[in-house]
XYZ file of C-alpha atoms in Angstrom:
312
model
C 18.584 -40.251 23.407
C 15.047 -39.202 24.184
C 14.210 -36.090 25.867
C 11.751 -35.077 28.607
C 10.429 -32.075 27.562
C 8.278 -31.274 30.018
C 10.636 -30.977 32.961
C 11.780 -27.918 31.330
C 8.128 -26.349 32.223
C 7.688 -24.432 35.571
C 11.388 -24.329 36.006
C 12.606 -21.090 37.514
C 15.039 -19.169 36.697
C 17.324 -16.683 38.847
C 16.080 -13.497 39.050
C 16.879 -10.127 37.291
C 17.744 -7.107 39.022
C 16.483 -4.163 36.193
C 16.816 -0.765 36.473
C 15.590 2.243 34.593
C 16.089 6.146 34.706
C 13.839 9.066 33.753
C 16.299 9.479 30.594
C 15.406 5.722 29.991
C 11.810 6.374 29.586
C 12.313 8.727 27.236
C 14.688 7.323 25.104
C 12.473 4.457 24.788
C 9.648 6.581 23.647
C 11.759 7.808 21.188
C 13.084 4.481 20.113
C 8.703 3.452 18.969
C 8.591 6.904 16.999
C 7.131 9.474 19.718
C 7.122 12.809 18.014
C 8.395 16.165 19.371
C 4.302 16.769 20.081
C 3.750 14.073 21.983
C 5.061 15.610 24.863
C 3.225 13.511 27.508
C 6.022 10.928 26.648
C 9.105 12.743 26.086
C 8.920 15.570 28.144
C 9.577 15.669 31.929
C 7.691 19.072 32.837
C 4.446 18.175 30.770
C 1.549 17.246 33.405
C 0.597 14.668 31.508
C 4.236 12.671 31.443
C 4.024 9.143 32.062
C 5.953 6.105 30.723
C 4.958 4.183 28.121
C 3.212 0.910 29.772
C 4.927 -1.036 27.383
C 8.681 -0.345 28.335
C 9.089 -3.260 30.799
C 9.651 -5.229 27.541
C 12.875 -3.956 26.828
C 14.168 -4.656 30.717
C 14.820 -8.386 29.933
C 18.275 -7.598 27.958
C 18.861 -4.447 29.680
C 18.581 -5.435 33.350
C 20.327 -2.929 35.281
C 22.692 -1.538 32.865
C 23.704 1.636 32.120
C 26.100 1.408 29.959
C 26.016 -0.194 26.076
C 26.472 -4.114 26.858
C 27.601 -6.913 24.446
C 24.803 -8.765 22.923
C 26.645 -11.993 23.073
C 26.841 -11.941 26.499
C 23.263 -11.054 27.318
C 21.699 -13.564 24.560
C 23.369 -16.735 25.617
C 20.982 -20.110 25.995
C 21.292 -21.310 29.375
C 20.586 -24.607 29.791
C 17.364 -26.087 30.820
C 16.153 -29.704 32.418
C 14.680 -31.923 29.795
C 16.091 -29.727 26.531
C 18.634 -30.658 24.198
C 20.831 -27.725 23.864
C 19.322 -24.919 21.730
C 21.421 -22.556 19.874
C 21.043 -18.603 20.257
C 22.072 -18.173 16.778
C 19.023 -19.715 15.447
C 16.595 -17.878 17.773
C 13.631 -15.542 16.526
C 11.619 -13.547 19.187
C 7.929 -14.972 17.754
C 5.699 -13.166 20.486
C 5.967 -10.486 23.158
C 2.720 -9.614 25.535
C 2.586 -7.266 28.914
C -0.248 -6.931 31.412
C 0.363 -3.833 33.584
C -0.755 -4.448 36.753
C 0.427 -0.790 38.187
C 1.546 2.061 36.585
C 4.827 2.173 36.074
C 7.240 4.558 38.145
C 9.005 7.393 35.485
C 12.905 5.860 37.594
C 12.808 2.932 39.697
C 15.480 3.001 42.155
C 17.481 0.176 43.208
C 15.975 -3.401 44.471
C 13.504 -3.728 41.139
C 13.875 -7.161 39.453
C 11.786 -9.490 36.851
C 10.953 -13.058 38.931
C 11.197 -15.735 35.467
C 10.110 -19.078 34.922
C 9.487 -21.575 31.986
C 5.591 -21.662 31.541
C 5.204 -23.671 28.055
C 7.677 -26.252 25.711
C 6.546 -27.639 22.425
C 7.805 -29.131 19.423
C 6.886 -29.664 15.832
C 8.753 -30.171 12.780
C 10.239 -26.679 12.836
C 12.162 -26.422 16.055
C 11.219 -26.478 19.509
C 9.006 -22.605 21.170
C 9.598 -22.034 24.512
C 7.398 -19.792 26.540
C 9.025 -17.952 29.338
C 7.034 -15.632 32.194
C 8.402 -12.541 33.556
C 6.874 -10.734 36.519
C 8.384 -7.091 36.936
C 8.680 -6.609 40.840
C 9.115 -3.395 43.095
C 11.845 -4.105 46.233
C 9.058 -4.833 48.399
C 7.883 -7.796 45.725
C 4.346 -5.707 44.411
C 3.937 -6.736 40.698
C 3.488 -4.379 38.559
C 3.611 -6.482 35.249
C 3.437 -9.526 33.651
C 5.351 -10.311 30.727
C 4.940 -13.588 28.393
C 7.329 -14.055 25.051
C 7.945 -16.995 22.947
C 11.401 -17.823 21.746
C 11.216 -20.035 18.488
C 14.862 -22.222 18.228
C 14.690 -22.611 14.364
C 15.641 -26.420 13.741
C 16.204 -27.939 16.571
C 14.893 -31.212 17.664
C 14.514 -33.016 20.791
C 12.476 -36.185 19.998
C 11.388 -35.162 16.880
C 7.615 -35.769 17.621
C 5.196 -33.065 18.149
C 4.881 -31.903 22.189
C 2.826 -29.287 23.866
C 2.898 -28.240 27.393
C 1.843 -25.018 29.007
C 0.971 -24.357 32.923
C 0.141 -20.132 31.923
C -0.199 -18.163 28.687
C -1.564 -14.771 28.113
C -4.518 -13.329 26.606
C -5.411 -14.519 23.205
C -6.308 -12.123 20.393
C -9.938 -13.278 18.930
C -9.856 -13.320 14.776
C -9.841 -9.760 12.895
C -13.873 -9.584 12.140
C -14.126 -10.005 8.240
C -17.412 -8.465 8.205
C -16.682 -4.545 9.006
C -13.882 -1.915 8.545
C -11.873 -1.910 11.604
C -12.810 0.919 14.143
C -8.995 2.329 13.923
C -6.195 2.549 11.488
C -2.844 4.607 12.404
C 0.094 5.120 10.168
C 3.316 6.183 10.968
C 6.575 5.830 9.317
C 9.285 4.574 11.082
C 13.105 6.445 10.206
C 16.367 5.205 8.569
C 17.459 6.189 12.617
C 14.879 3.712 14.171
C 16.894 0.860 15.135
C 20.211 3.188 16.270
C 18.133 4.995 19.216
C 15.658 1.915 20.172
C 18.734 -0.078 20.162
C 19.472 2.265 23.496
C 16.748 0.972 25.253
C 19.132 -2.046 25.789
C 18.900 -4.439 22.727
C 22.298 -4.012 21.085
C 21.632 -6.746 18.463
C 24.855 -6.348 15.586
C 21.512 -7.320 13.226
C 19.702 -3.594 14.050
C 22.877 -1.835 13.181
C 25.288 -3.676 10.986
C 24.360 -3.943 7.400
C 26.810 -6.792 6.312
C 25.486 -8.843 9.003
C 21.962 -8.416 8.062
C 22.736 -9.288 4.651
C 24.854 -12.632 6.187
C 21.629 -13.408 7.586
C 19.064 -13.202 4.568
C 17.778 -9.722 5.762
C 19.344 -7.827 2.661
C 20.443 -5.473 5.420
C 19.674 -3.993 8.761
C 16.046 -5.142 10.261
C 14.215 -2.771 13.017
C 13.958 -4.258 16.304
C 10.737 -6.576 16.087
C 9.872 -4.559 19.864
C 10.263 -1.074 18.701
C 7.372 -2.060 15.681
C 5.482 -3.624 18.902
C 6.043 -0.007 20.451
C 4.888 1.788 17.640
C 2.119 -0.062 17.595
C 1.061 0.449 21.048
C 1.849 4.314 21.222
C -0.478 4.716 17.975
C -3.470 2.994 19.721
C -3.035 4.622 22.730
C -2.989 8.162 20.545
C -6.378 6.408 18.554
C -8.139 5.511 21.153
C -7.320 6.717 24.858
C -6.360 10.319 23.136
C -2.841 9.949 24.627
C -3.430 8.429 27.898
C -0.537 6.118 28.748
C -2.362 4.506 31.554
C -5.517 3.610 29.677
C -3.430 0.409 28.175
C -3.597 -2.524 30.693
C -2.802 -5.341 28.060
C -0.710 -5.763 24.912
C 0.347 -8.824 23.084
C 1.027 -9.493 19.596
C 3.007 -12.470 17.173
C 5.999 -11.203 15.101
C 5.059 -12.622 11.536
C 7.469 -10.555 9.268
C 10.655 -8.154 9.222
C 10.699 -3.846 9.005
C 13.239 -1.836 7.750
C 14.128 1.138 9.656
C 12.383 3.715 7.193
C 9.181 1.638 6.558
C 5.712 2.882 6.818
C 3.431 0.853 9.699
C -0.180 0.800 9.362
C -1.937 -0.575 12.431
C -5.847 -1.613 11.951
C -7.609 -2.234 15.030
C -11.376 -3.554 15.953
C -13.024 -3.264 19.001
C -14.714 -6.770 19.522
C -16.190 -6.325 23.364
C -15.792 -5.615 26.723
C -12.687 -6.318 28.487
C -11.586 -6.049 32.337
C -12.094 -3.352 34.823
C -14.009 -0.992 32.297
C -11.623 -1.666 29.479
C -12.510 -2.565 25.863
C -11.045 -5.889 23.682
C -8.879 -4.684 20.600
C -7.804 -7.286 18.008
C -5.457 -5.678 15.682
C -2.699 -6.138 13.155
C 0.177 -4.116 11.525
C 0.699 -3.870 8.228
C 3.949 -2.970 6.725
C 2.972 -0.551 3.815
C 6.365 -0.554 2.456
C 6.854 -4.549 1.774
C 2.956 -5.151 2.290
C 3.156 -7.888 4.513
C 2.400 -7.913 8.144
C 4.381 -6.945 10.466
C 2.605 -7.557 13.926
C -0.218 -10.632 13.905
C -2.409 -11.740 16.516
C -2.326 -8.679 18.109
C -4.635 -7.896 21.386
C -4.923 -5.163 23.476
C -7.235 -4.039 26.760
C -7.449 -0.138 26.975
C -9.915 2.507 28.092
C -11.378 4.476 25.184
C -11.301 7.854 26.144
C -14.616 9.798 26.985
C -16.042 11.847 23.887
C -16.424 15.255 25.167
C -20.417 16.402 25.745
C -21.126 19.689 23.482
């Protein structure tokens, strides 16, 4: 039986209500390693308090829940035109980007949901990627984000011969310059806790919190959530470079290439390599698990305002 990949691309899915609190936004800082002075992300009171601009991420699995939810449920394949059936057992998350249109609101009140479609399917000997599009909308339909990920289905096959189609993809991260030091570097160390309070934010994955599973599944024991790196990432370059302001980051993609521990140190390197939109500058970075020394976040891109050096 042959398969007509393609069809799958542009088809629409229903859409999402999602929901999120004040207590959400901080528990999500939490979950990427905000520390108790960082108190323009977990504290209500400070001036300065703002959410992170990359928590719509996590709003995929948590939707409008309030309440832990089983993983099961909220990970299941459903089926689309033109695919063979995929299984969610032998799914990796390979890349996450957001493009914050607005800034985000610290609770959201009902009538918020994420409008999805397929934007990309293609196939090579490994299994089949699809690319799905989420856009985070207010009750009145504003956007205030755009979301791309890529879901890899490890061995499965639909015609067995290579296919690529895409109608949308995000911004692409230009190669790490091999001819200077890169502008930034931030480490942080993640804790043995990580994965029990990002898992909050909505992804209750057994594999972040049960350590028989994770050695079931190769992992030699519980893996951080490959998002909460993604956050770290993003709150340390935000720190680097906009001094702390949340709403200086407009864009942030990057390619999961390898797992963390909770308790591993992350070292994020970042270039500046030009100008980006409205004033912003073009980051390529990667991060660099100093505990295994492999990397954990490639391709990485951002778009954020460097903050103003003060005048003596």
């Amino acid at each position: 039986m042959s398969y007509d990949l393609g069809k799958a691309v542009g088809y629409k899915a229903k859409d999402q209500p999602v929901s999120w609190t004040r207590k959400d936004i901080i528990t999500y800082a939490l979950g990427v390693g905000a520390k108790h002075d960082e108190l323009s992300l977990v504290y209500e009171l400070d001036k300065s308090w703002a959410p992170l601009p990359t928590y719509p991420v996590v709003l995929g699995l948590k939707g409008d829940d309030q309440d832990v939810t089983l993983f099961a449920a909220k990970s299941s394949a459903q089926p689309l035109p033109g695919l063979p059936k995929l299984n969610p057992n032998r799914v990796v998350h390979a890349t996450q980007s957001i493009e914050i249109l607005k800034d985000l609101p610290v609770a959201s009140g009902s009538g918020w949901k994420l409008s999805r479609r397929v934007v990309g399917v293609h196939e090579n000997k490994s299994g089949i990627i699809i690319d799905n599009e989420a856009i985070l909308l207010d009750p009145h339909g504003v956007p205030y984000a755009k979301l791309y990920s890529s879901a890899f289905y490890l061995g499965s096959k639909a015609n067995g011969d290579k296919f690529s189609k895409a109608i949308a993809a995000p911004p692409q991260a230009k190669p790490v310059p091999k001819d200077r030091k890169p502008d930034w570097v931030v480490r942080d160390k993640t804790t043995p806790e990580q994965a029990l309070i990002y898992r909050l934010s909505g992804d209750y994955n057994p594999l972040h919190i049960d350590p028989e599973l994770g050695k079931v599944m190769g992992f030699g024991g519980v893996i951080l959530h490959g998002l909460s790196s993604y956050g770290f990432a993003a709150r340390g370059l935000i720190q680097a470079i906009a001094n702390g302001n949340s709403r200086a980051l407009t864009v942030f993609g990057a390619r999961f290439t390898s797992p963390v521990m909770p308790g591993d140190e992350l070292e994020t390197s970042a270039w500046e390599v030009g100008p980006g939109p409205n004033g912003t500058s073009e980051i390529t970075f990667i991060t660099k698990n100093l505990t295994s020394g492999k990397v954990a976040l490639g391709n990485g891109v951002a778009f954020i305002k460097k903050a103003e050096k003060s005048k003596l």
